[in-house]
Amino acid sequence: MLENGGLPMLSITVKKGHTAQDLAAVADYLAEKFGVTRETATPEQLRIAELHAEKVRNKEKQAVQKVEDYYAQGSGETPSRWMGSAAEALGLSGAVERDSLLATLQGFDPRTGEDLVQKAGVDRRYAFDLTFSAPKSVSIAWAVGNDDVKKGIEAAQDRAVEKTLAFIEETFALGRRGSAKDGTIVKERAKLLAAVYRHGSSRELDMQIHSHAMLQNLGLRADGTWGALNEKELFEWKLALGAVYRAELSSEMVNELGFGIEADREYFRLAGIPPELEEAFSKRRAQIEAALREKGLAGGKASEVAALDTRKGKEVVEADILRAQWTKIAAEHGVTADSVQALRTREKESKQESLSLDRPDLFRKLTAMEAVFREKDLFRIVGVTCSQSGRGPEDAKTEVAALLKDPEIVTLRGKDGETYHTTRDMLALEKEIQSLAREGKSDTSHILSPEAVMKAAYWFESEKRLSLSDEQKAAIDHLLLQPGRIAILEGHAGAGKSTALIPVRTALEASGFDVVGASLQGKKAAGLEKDTGIRSQTIASLLRELQGGEKEDGTTVPPTKVLTEKTVVVVDEAAMNDTRLMAGLIRQTEKAGAKLLLVGDESQVPPVSAGNPFATLKKELGWASLTENRRQKQDWQKEASREVRAGLVTEALQKYLEAGMIAIAKDRDEALKETVEGFLDRFDAGDPTKTLLTAYKRADVAELNARAREAIGACLSGIRVETTVRDRDGKSEGKREFQAGDRLYFKKNDKKMGVMNGETGTLTKIDATSDGKECFFTVKMDKGPEVRFDPRDYAQIDYGYAITIHKSQGETVDFSSNLVTGMGLSALYVQLSRHRDGTRIVLTEDQIDKMAQNQGIELAPTDRMIDFTEQLLAGNPALAGELPEDWNKDFDVCREFLDTYSGVELGGRKDREGFDCRLEKVKSLLSGIRKNEKMNALDFEIVDEKERKEERAIGKEVQKEAEGREIPGAGVRQTRRTEEGIRPMEREREREYEPERGGMGF
């Protein structure tokens, strides 16, 4: 469920343009009370997007004007004011005047017209739009409450924005000097200037009190000079700033207005405002979106136009009419001005007790998803606690300062020279893994005889009529003939890891060993068992059986499984295991004297939770490699997969671009449509396992499933059954209609049924009585036998046409169609290596900009664009005077020049006479993507003297010596891990995660 009915609580947009017309459009856009940016709704609290002002086409002008009129007429003047301590230096206070705003956006002194910065004028980055949106319950109280409540909430919103801007000034060094090109940028603190506009409704005309703080690209430095801002920290602190804003707003609501509050995930809501009312207003949004689909429209502007039609044809809705509509809907849910006033029962508090935090729980949250954290992560988590306790940013700052002095926190220094932190518990876990791996290096109790290995390989080749490659034979030798209680096999995507494990299992069992398989996900465990014959289960269930534990009712369950020195545990997709999970596995195998075989690929999807133990163990122990791509049929695709894995993204994507396998849609709706169409074009109902539909986010997977099912459902026949589907905890996720032929996804392990979480199958038969008393589904599992069940008893199912990228790792299909909403090398590698024949990558141009911003990449023109520009100038030298200064550095500057003067429109699909500039933008983005890895705390320099002494004591020299050590065995190597291209993860990424494993989802 999205907060605020779909609006992020705080977003940042970069405002940038190149003409006076662009500049005026930005100012008018704000002044006429029209939202400055249209964000795609996501659960993220703080969304970053970079929006480049372009020339507005006549048709677009008409649509924008229509919606601007819709918002502006009769609604009065948009409240505005100058904020930031730099305002005083320019004589700015009170309401924002248009002329002053135009001057500061261009970098001029509004009083004298003098240049404040170098290169002042229209061709510059104007400002950063920080959009602060209150929780939906606050907006409802504002819309329905009496004048006193309304004015109080408006004042609270203004103070919350002002306090957050002050926090930015105090915390960040946004001022800068020097040149990025020359590498001479120096950061310093600066006073800031912001033009803040408060609005009362969303684009869908729901009540939505929010403020646009146009943070000018001007900073007043300590020496009295002005300069442009270095916005990087704004984006890095996006989630923390949202928490700081909510903390102040919460404090205002409790301590000034007397409302009670309650936690709402990591947000807060006003106590007494029914959640059902929030959902009722969200249905208005759904109504508009449905109208869009009927009209074949999508995107921000289309939403605004559809909003007119869904309001019975009214083209203008004045503020009092809107408020009357809101009041009527609220009253239907028992919320009135009187009931809102009655919620204000809390007296103002002059003094408060100190904030009480559960520090052990806080430390676990800090290292739930990453092994290291920064000050911004502390502010994010502490800010959440403050916002749910009615405490403001000052309390958050006090608590963060105290936490940084807590002995449980260890200070680290990264290779970038920046300060990081971890917890002693996380550091101890990493050291334990490292130590246990070293202790078992010389163990010889699991070495097989060469004869047994050769016999197993011979049997495999004879029985399967397949020949093992020299690389596979060397890998088998490494796993079975080398000393050590832990052995590692790293195989590239499609390199035949499962094939090599069959003779490994055969040789071990013939030599008297019991082979046990495990994987992070149930689906992967089922695949391991089917492909190799190794009895397999999830790692979580294996650890439960080995350790025992406590049930929900408080009773203790004893261990039910025992490992011995004659046990070999094979873990598939081991690179996806986080530090805590890997530590648990190694403890159990070491305690029993068993052997652990880790099989995975570090270049694919990393662990969801904290740490990268697979990398640590590779450093310590070495590994065998399988590199030959046996999955993909075409040589150019094999080469492209190798290039992506090696970080040569531009070269790899060029091949897919030329093959027409990358599509750029105009918006999310079109991207969803194109992704599904690509899937349907290749979908084979006779063998649905040949095709795959993937996305990064669960919300996108749900939408893809719904659209794919809508199309495929029209071709199905037989009994239709509508049933409620549920999540793993039994919570309803709505109703679904099923027919024979549907693809099903299973979400919960059930030993009795014989299904695991993440498995898929095809519904082959429905047996149901006419009175509905009996209903049974028969499903042919993709990797297992047929199962039969009552969907009312086992309701943890859903459509299985689309799955997440995490779930797709390890899959092999003929064709995959992939919606891209977040891209790193690991995710891209997985998406480009699932198929045998072909793939489809679909994204939007706006998403390219977002990914570039999230990756910290300045999009530059591609070589082809630069060549095109130079050819144009050679043919018409007079155009040199029109060429912008940054044409060869800024993608959009170059693109606009070419759009204007080349005679070829570069914004659409590929044209034989020119080229598609959107595809060129993909290449620019991908050429800048670096490999974002999960980091270990031990990858950093330990600053704490106590920990440094301990680190030296356990033998840092031993680790150093191990990094370059050769391991006997042909084709088996241990290469020194290069640090080039590796950096700490500097941004919060959208992740798919298992809730019960801890952490937060965004």
PDB file of N, CA and C in Angstrom, residues 537-613:
ATOM      1  N   GLN A 537      16.131 -28.736   0.241  1.00  0.00           N
ATOM      2  CA  GLN A 537      15.147 -27.964   0.987  1.00  0.00           C
ATOM      3  C   GLN A 537      15.661 -26.540   1.116  1.00  0.00           C
ATOM      4  N   THR A 538      14.844 -25.662   1.690  1.00  0.00           N
ATOM      5  CA  THR A 538      15.321 -24.295   1.896  1.00  0.00           C
ATOM      6  C   THR A 538      16.358 -24.274   3.018  1.00  0.00           C
ATOM      7  N   ILE A 539      17.227 -23.288   2.980  1.00  0.00           N
ATOM      8  CA  ILE A 539      18.239 -23.152   4.031  1.00  0.00           C
ATOM      9  C   ILE A 539      17.568 -22.897   5.369  1.00  0.00           C
ATOM     10  N   ALA A 540      16.512 -22.087   5.360  1.00  0.00           N
ATOM     11  CA  ALA A 540      15.816 -21.779   6.614  1.00  0.00           C
ATOM     12  C   ALA A 540      15.254 -23.041   7.253  1.00  0.00           C
ATOM     13  N   SER A 541      14.638 -23.910   6.448  1.00  0.00           N
ATOM     14  CA  SER A 541      14.074 -25.138   7.018  1.00  0.00           C
ATOM     15  C   SER A 541      15.173 -26.086   7.472  1.00  0.00           C
ATOM     16  N   LEU A 542      16.286 -26.130   6.753  1.00  0.00           N
ATOM     17  CA  LEU A 542      17.410 -26.973   7.164  1.00  0.00           C
ATOM     18  C   LEU A 542      17.946 -26.526   8.518  1.00  0.00           C
ATOM     19  N   LEU A 543      18.124 -25.218   8.685  1.00  0.00           N
ATOM     20  CA  LEU A 543      18.635 -24.711   9.962  1.00  0.00           C
ATOM     21  C   LEU A 543      17.642 -24.952  11.096  1.00  0.00           C
ATOM     22  N   ARG A 544      16.350 -24.829  10.803  1.00  0.00           N
ATOM     23  CA  ARG A 544      15.355 -25.117  11.845  1.00  0.00           C
ATOM     24  C   ARG A 544      15.442 -26.572  12.290  1.00  0.00           C
ATOM     25  N   GLU A 545      15.610 -27.476  11.331  1.00  0.00           N
ATOM     26  CA  GLU A 545      15.690 -28.897  11.670  1.00  0.00           C
ATOM     27  C   GLU A 545      16.977 -29.220  12.424  1.00  0.00           C
ATOM     28  N   LEU A 546      18.036 -28.485  12.138  1.00  0.00           N
ATOM     29  CA  LEU A 546      19.317 -28.741  12.805  1.00  0.00           C
ATOM     30  C   LEU A 546      19.380 -28.104  14.187  1.00  0.00           C
ATOM     31  N   GLN A 547      18.750 -26.950  14.341  1.00  0.00           N
ATOM     32  CA  GLN A 547      18.874 -26.193  15.582  1.00  0.00           C
ATOM     33  C   GLN A 547      17.695 -26.371  16.529  1.00  0.00           C
ATOM     34  N   GLY A 548      16.533 -26.751  15.982  1.00  0.00           N
ATOM     35  CA  GLY A 548      15.341 -26.702  16.808  1.00  0.00           C
ATOM     36  C   GLY A 548      14.949 -25.251  17.001  1.00  0.00           C
ATOM     37  N   GLY A 549      14.065 -24.993  17.954  1.00  0.00           N
ATOM     38  CA  GLY A 549      13.685 -23.608  18.199  1.00  0.00           C
ATOM     39  C   GLY A 549      12.385 -23.511  18.944  1.00  0.00           C
ATOM     40  N   GLU A 550      11.907 -22.296  19.024  1.00  0.00           N
ATOM     41  CA  GLU A 550      10.683 -22.030  19.772  1.00  0.00           C
ATOM     42  C   GLU A 550       9.550 -21.706  18.824  1.00  0.00           C
ATOM     43  N   LYS A 551       8.403 -22.355  19.017  1.00  0.00           N
ATOM     44  CA  LYS A 551       7.232 -22.112  18.192  1.00  0.00           C
ATOM     45  C   LYS A 551       6.500 -20.867  18.682  1.00  0.00           C
ATOM     46  N   GLU A 552       5.499 -20.439  17.909  1.00  0.00           N
ATOM     47  CA  GLU A 552       4.752 -19.231  18.265  1.00  0.00           C
ATOM     48  C   GLU A 552       4.043 -19.371  19.606  1.00  0.00           C
ATOM     49  N   ASP A 553       3.645 -20.596  19.957  1.00  0.00           N
ATOM     50  CA  ASP A 553       2.938 -20.781  21.226  1.00  0.00           C
ATOM     51  C   ASP A 553       3.877 -20.883  22.418  1.00  0.00           C
ATOM     52  N   GLY A 554       5.201 -20.728  22.169  1.00  0.00           N
ATOM     53  CA  GLY A 554       6.167 -20.743  23.257  1.00  0.00           C
ATOM     54  C   GLY A 554       6.787 -22.093  23.532  1.00  0.00           C
ATOM     55  N   THR A 555       6.261 -23.147  22.903  1.00  0.00           N
ATOM     56  CA  THR A 555       6.835 -24.477  23.119  1.00  0.00           C
ATOM     57  C   THR A 555       8.128 -24.632  22.341  1.00  0.00           C
ATOM     58  N   THR A 556       9.030 -25.442  22.880  1.00  0.00           N
ATOM     59  CA  THR A 556      10.336 -25.652  22.255  1.00  0.00           C
ATOM     60  C   THR A 556      10.307 -26.908  21.392  1.00  0.00           C
ATOM     61  N   VAL A 557      10.838 -26.786  20.190  1.00  0.00           N
ATOM     62  CA  VAL A 557      10.919 -27.919  19.273  1.00  0.00           C
ATOM     63  C   VAL A 557      12.364 -28.384  19.216  1.00  0.00           C
ATOM     64  N   PRO A 558      12.643 -29.643  19.517  1.00  0.00           N
ATOM     65  CA  PRO A 558      14.025 -30.133  19.485  1.00  0.00           C
ATOM     66  C   PRO A 558      14.511 -30.303  18.051  1.00  0.00           C
ATOM     67  N   PRO A 559      15.819 -30.381  17.848  1.00  0.00           N
ATOM     68  CA  PRO A 559      16.350 -30.638  16.506  1.00  0.00           C
ATOM     69  C   PRO A 559      15.820 -31.959  15.954  1.00  0.00           C
ATOM     70  N   THR A 560      15.552 -31.989  14.657  1.00  0.00           N
ATOM     71  CA  THR A 560      15.038 -33.207  14.025  1.00  0.00           C
ATOM     72  C   THR A 560      15.989 -33.765  12.979  1.00  0.00           C
ATOM     73  N   LYS A 561      17.086 -33.084  12.728  1.00  0.00           N
ATOM     74  CA  LYS A 561      18.063 -33.542  11.734  1.00  0.00           C
ATOM     75  C   LYS A 561      19.447 -33.406  12.316  1.00  0.00           C
ATOM     76  N   VAL A 562      20.328 -34.326  11.950  1.00  0.00           N
ATOM     77  CA  VAL A 562      21.701 -34.312  12.452  1.00  0.00           C
ATOM     78  C   VAL A 562      22.659 -34.445  11.275  1.00  0.00           C
ATOM     79  N   LEU A 563      23.655 -33.592  11.247  1.00  0.00           N
ATOM     80  CA  LEU A 563      24.743 -33.729  10.283  1.00  0.00           C
ATOM     81  C   LEU A 563      25.874 -34.511  10.934  1.00  0.00           C
ATOM     82  N   THR A 564      26.653 -35.202  10.119  1.00  0.00           N
ATOM     83  CA  THR A 564      27.817 -35.937  10.623  1.00  0.00           C
ATOM     84  C   THR A 564      29.016 -35.616   9.752  1.00  0.00           C
ATOM     85  N   GLU A 565      30.142 -36.204  10.117  1.00  0.00           N
ATOM     86  CA  GLU A 565      31.342 -36.006   9.309  1.00  0.00           C
ATOM     87  C   GLU A 565      31.217 -36.674   7.943  1.00  0.00           C
ATOM     88  N   LYS A 566      30.169 -37.498   7.763  1.00  0.00           N
ATOM     89  CA  LYS A 566      29.940 -38.150   6.471  1.00  0.00           C
ATOM     90  C   LYS A 566      28.830 -37.434   5.688  1.00  0.00           C
ATOM     91  N   THR A 567      28.548 -36.192   6.066  1.00  0.00           N
ATOM     92  CA  THR A 567      27.530 -35.398   5.361  1.00  0.00           C
ATOM     93  C   THR A 567      28.206 -34.329   4.510  1.00  0.00           C
ATOM     94  N   VAL A 568      27.694 -34.144   3.312  1.00  0.00           N
ATOM     95  CA  VAL A 568      28.121 -33.040   2.447  1.00  0.00           C
ATOM     96  C   VAL A 568      26.881 -32.206   2.114  1.00  0.00           C
ATOM     97  N   VAL A 569      26.925 -30.926   2.478  1.00  0.00           N
ATOM     98  CA  VAL A 569      25.806 -30.013   2.218  1.00  0.00           C
ATOM     99  C   VAL A 569      26.130 -29.185   0.976  1.00  0.00           C
ATOM    100  N   VAL A 570      25.282 -29.287  -0.038  1.00  0.00           N
ATOM    101  CA  VAL A 570      25.457 -28.532  -1.280  1.00  0.00           C
ATOM    102  C   VAL A 570      24.472 -27.365  -1.275  1.00  0.00           C
ATOM    103  N   VAL A 571      24.989 -26.152  -1.332  1.00  0.00           N
ATOM    104  CA  VAL A 571      24.142 -24.952  -1.310  1.00  0.00           C
ATOM    105  C   VAL A 571      24.160 -24.299  -2.686  1.00  0.00           C
ATOM    106  N   ASP A 572      22.997 -24.252  -3.328  1.00  0.00           N
ATOM    107  CA  ASP A 572      22.883 -23.630  -4.647  1.00  0.00           C
ATOM    108  C   ASP A 572      22.545 -22.152  -4.500  1.00  0.00           C
ATOM    109  N   GLU A 573      22.930 -21.346  -5.501  1.00  0.00           N
ATOM    110  CA  GLU A 573      22.746 -19.886  -5.469  1.00  0.00           C
ATOM    111  C   GLU A 573      23.308 -19.316  -4.172  1.00  0.00           C
ATOM    112  N   ALA A 574      24.479 -19.792  -3.783  1.00  0.00           N
ATOM    113  CA  ALA A 574      25.073 -19.422  -2.492  1.00  0.00           C
ATOM    114  C   ALA A 574      25.464 -17.955  -2.427  1.00  0.00           C
ATOM    115  N   ALA A 575      25.682 -17.319  -3.566  1.00  0.00           N
ATOM    116  CA  ALA A 575      26.058 -15.903  -3.554  1.00  0.00           C
ATOM    117  C   ALA A 575      24.906 -15.012  -3.112  1.00  0.00           C
ATOM    118  N   MET A 576      23.693 -15.554  -3.035  1.00  0.00           N
ATOM    119  CA  MET A 576      22.541 -14.783  -2.571  1.00  0.00           C
ATOM    120  C   MET A 576      22.382 -14.848  -1.055  1.00  0.00           C
ATOM    121  N   ASN A 577      23.238 -15.618  -0.381  1.00  0.00           N
ATOM    122  CA  ASN A 577      23.122 -15.772   1.071  1.00  0.00           C
ATOM    123  C   ASN A 577      23.793 -14.612   1.790  1.00  0.00           C
ATOM    124  N   ASP A 578      23.103 -14.046   2.768  1.00  0.00           N
ATOM    125  CA  ASP A 578      23.660 -12.944   3.532  1.00  0.00           C
ATOM    126  C   ASP A 578      24.556 -13.461   4.647  1.00  0.00           C
ATOM    127  N   THR A 579      25.189 -12.546   5.356  1.00  0.00           N
ATOM    128  CA  THR A 579      26.170 -12.920   6.380  1.00  0.00           C
ATOM    129  C   THR A 579      25.550 -13.756   7.490  1.00  0.00           C
ATOM    130  N   ARG A 580      24.403 -13.363   7.987  1.00  0.00           N
ATOM    131  CA  ARG A 580      23.802 -14.097   9.106  1.00  0.00           C
ATOM    132  C   ARG A 580      23.428 -15.517   8.702  1.00  0.00           C
ATOM    133  N   LEU A 581      22.874 -15.666   7.513  1.00  0.00           N
ATOM    134  CA  LEU A 581      22.478 -16.994   7.051  1.00  0.00           C
ATOM    135  C   LEU A 581      23.700 -17.874   6.815  1.00  0.00           C
ATOM    136  N   MET A 582      24.725 -17.300   6.187  1.00  0.00           N
ATOM    137  CA  MET A 582      25.940 -18.074   5.919  1.00  0.00           C
ATOM    138  C   MET A 582      26.628 -18.470   7.213  1.00  0.00           C
ATOM    139  N   ALA A 583      26.643 -17.578   8.187  1.00  0.00           N
ATOM    140  CA  ALA A 583      27.259 -17.909   9.474  1.00  0.00           C
ATOM    141  C   ALA A 583      26.542 -19.085  10.123  1.00  0.00           C
ATOM    142  N   GLY A 584      25.208 -19.098  10.047  1.00  0.00           N
ATOM    143  CA  GLY A 584      24.452 -20.208  10.612  1.00  0.00           C
ATOM    144  C   GLY A 584      24.774 -21.524   9.944  1.00  0.00           C
ATOM    145  N   LEU A 585      24.904 -21.516   8.626  1.00  0.00           N
ATOM    146  CA  LEU A 585      25.250 -22.733   7.889  1.00  0.00           C
ATOM    147  C   LEU A 585      26.628 -23.249   8.270  1.00  0.00           C
ATOM    148  N   ILE A 586      27.605 -22.345   8.277  1.00  0.00           N
ATOM    149  CA  ILE A 586      28.981 -22.762   8.551  1.00  0.00           C
ATOM    150  C   ILE A 586      29.113 -23.269   9.980  1.00  0.00           C
ATOM    151  N   ARG A 587      28.426 -22.640  10.917  1.00  0.00           N
ATOM    152  CA  ARG A 587      28.470 -23.130  12.303  1.00  0.00           C
ATOM    153  C   ARG A 587      28.002 -24.580  12.378  1.00  0.00           C
ATOM    154  N   GLN A 588      26.917 -24.890  11.700  1.00  0.00           N
ATOM    155  CA  GLN A 588      26.359 -26.241  11.771  1.00  0.00           C
ATOM    156  C   GLN A 588      27.262 -27.272  11.099  1.00  0.00           C
ATOM    157  N   THR A 589      27.807 -26.937   9.938  1.00  0.00           N
ATOM    158  CA  THR A 589      28.672 -27.911   9.260  1.00  0.00           C
ATOM    159  C   THR A 589      29.994 -28.079   9.997  1.00  0.00           C
ATOM    160  N   GLU A 590      30.527 -26.988  10.540  1.00  0.00           N
ATOM    161  CA  GLU A 590      31.778 -27.082  11.287  1.00  0.00           C
ATOM    162  C   GLU A 590      31.588 -27.888  12.567  1.00  0.00           C
ATOM    163  N   LYS A 591      30.482 -27.672  13.256  1.00  0.00           N
ATOM    164  CA  LYS A 591      30.213 -28.399  14.497  1.00  0.00           C
ATOM    165  C   LYS A 591      30.128 -29.899  14.249  1.00  0.00           C
ATOM    166  N   ALA A 592      29.563 -30.289  13.103  1.00  0.00           N
ATOM    167  CA  ALA A 592      29.396 -31.712  12.798  1.00  0.00           C
ATOM    168  C   ALA A 592      30.593 -32.305  12.073  1.00  0.00           C
ATOM    169  N   GLY A 593      31.515 -31.449  11.617  1.00  0.00           N
ATOM    170  CA  GLY A 593      32.626 -31.944  10.812  1.00  0.00           C
ATOM    171  C   GLY A 593      32.203 -32.278   9.399  1.00  0.00           C
ATOM    172  N   ALA A 594      31.056 -31.725   8.954  1.00  0.00           N
ATOM    173  CA  ALA A 594      30.555 -31.981   7.608  1.00  0.00           C
ATOM    174  C   ALA A 594      31.246 -31.058   6.608  1.00  0.00           C
ATOM    175  N   LYS A 595      31.049 -31.346   5.332  1.00  0.00           N
ATOM    176  CA  LYS A 595      31.633 -30.505   4.284  1.00  0.00           C
ATOM    177  C   LYS A 595      30.539 -29.636   3.676  1.00  0.00           C
ATOM    178  N   LEU A 596      30.922 -28.425   3.282  1.00  0.00           N
ATOM    179  CA  LEU A 596      29.992 -27.468   2.698  1.00  0.00           C
ATOM    180  C   LEU A 596      30.461 -27.114   1.293  1.00  0.00           C
ATOM    181  N   LEU A 597      29.634 -27.399   0.296  1.00  0.00           N
ATOM    182  CA  LEU A 597      29.932 -27.030  -1.088  1.00  0.00           C
ATOM    183  C   LEU A 597      29.048 -25.846  -1.466  1.00  0.00           C
ATOM    184  N   LEU A 598      29.664 -24.721  -1.770  1.00  0.00           N
ATOM    185  CA  LEU A 598      28.934 -23.505  -2.119  1.00  0.00           C
ATOM    186  C   LEU A 598      28.990 -23.296  -3.624  1.00  0.00           C
ATOM    187  N   VAL A 599      27.823 -23.225  -4.243  1.00  0.00           N
ATOM    188  CA  VAL A 599      27.723 -23.082  -5.693  1.00  0.00           C
ATOM    189  C   VAL A 599      26.944 -21.808  -5.990  1.00  0.00           C
ATOM    190  N   GLY A 600      27.521 -20.901  -6.763  1.00  0.00           N
ATOM    191  CA  GLY A 600      26.827 -19.646  -7.042  1.00  0.00           C
ATOM    192  C   GLY A 600      27.578 -18.795  -8.037  1.00  0.00           C
ATOM    193  N   ASP A 601      27.132 -17.553  -8.151  1.00  0.00           N
ATOM    194  CA  ASP A 601      27.742 -16.603  -9.079  1.00  0.00           C
ATOM    195  C   ASP A 601      27.661 -15.216  -8.463  1.00  0.00           C
ATOM    196  N   GLU A 602      28.800 -14.690  -8.076  1.00  0.00           N
ATOM    197  CA  GLU A 602      28.840 -13.392  -7.397  1.00  0.00           C
ATOM    198  C   GLU A 602      28.343 -12.259  -8.275  1.00  0.00           C
ATOM    199  N   SER A 603      28.352 -12.440  -9.594  1.00  0.00           N
ATOM    200  CA  SER A 603      27.950 -11.364 -10.494  1.00  0.00           C
ATOM    201  C   SER A 603      26.447 -11.283 -10.697  1.00  0.00           C
ATOM    202  N   GLN A 604      25.711 -12.264 -10.197  1.00  0.00           N
ATOM    203  CA  GLN A 604      24.264 -12.198 -10.332  1.00  0.00           C
ATOM    204  C   GLN A 604      23.666 -11.470  -9.127  1.00  0.00           C
ATOM    205  N   VAL A 605      22.380 -11.638  -8.896  1.00  0.00           N
ATOM    206  CA  VAL A 605      21.681 -10.874  -7.860  1.00  0.00           C
ATOM    207  C   VAL A 605      22.344 -11.090  -6.506  1.00  0.00           C
ATOM    208  N   PRO A 606      22.711 -10.009  -5.808  1.00  0.00           N
ATOM    209  CA  PRO A 606      23.394 -10.130  -4.517  1.00  0.00           C
ATOM    210  C   PRO A 606      22.414 -10.465  -3.404  1.00  0.00           C
ATOM    211  N   PRO A 607      22.913 -10.725  -2.198  1.00  0.00           N
ATOM    212  CA  PRO A 607      22.009 -10.986  -1.071  1.00  0.00           C
ATOM    213  C   PRO A 607      21.068  -9.812  -0.841  1.00  0.00           C
ATOM    214  N   VAL A 608      19.846 -10.118  -0.449  1.00  0.00           N
ATOM    215  CA  VAL A 608      18.905  -9.060  -0.093  1.00  0.00           C
ATOM    216  C   VAL A 608      19.329  -8.413   1.212  1.00  0.00           C
ATOM    217  N   SER A 609      19.730  -9.234   2.159  1.00  0.00           N
ATOM    218  CA  SER A 609      20.111  -8.722   3.472  1.00  0.00           C
ATOM    219  C   SER A 609      21.612  -8.452   3.531  1.00  0.00           C
ATOM    220  N   ALA A 610      22.112  -8.143   4.725  1.00  0.00           N
ATOM    221  CA  ALA A 610      23.446  -7.569   4.886  1.00  0.00           C
ATOM    222  C   ALA A 610      24.571  -8.542   4.568  1.00  0.00           C
ATOM    223  N   GLY A 611      25.603  -7.992   3.931  1.00  0.00           N
ATOM    224  CA  GLY A 611      26.852  -8.707   3.759  1.00  0.00           C
ATOM    225  C   GLY A 611      26.993  -9.432   2.436  1.00  0.00           C
ATOM    226  N   ASN A 612      28.221  -9.845   2.168  1.00  0.00           N
ATOM    227  CA  ASN A 612      28.556 -10.586   0.952  1.00  0.00           C
ATOM    228  C   ASN A 612      29.542 -11.687   1.326  1.00  0.00           C
ATOM    229  N   PRO A 613      29.101 -12.693   2.112  1.00  0.00           N
ATOM    230  CA  PRO A 613      30.031 -13.713   2.601  1.00  0.00           C
ATOM    231  C   PRO A 613      30.619 -14.578   1.503  1.00  0.00           C
TER     232      PRO A 613
END
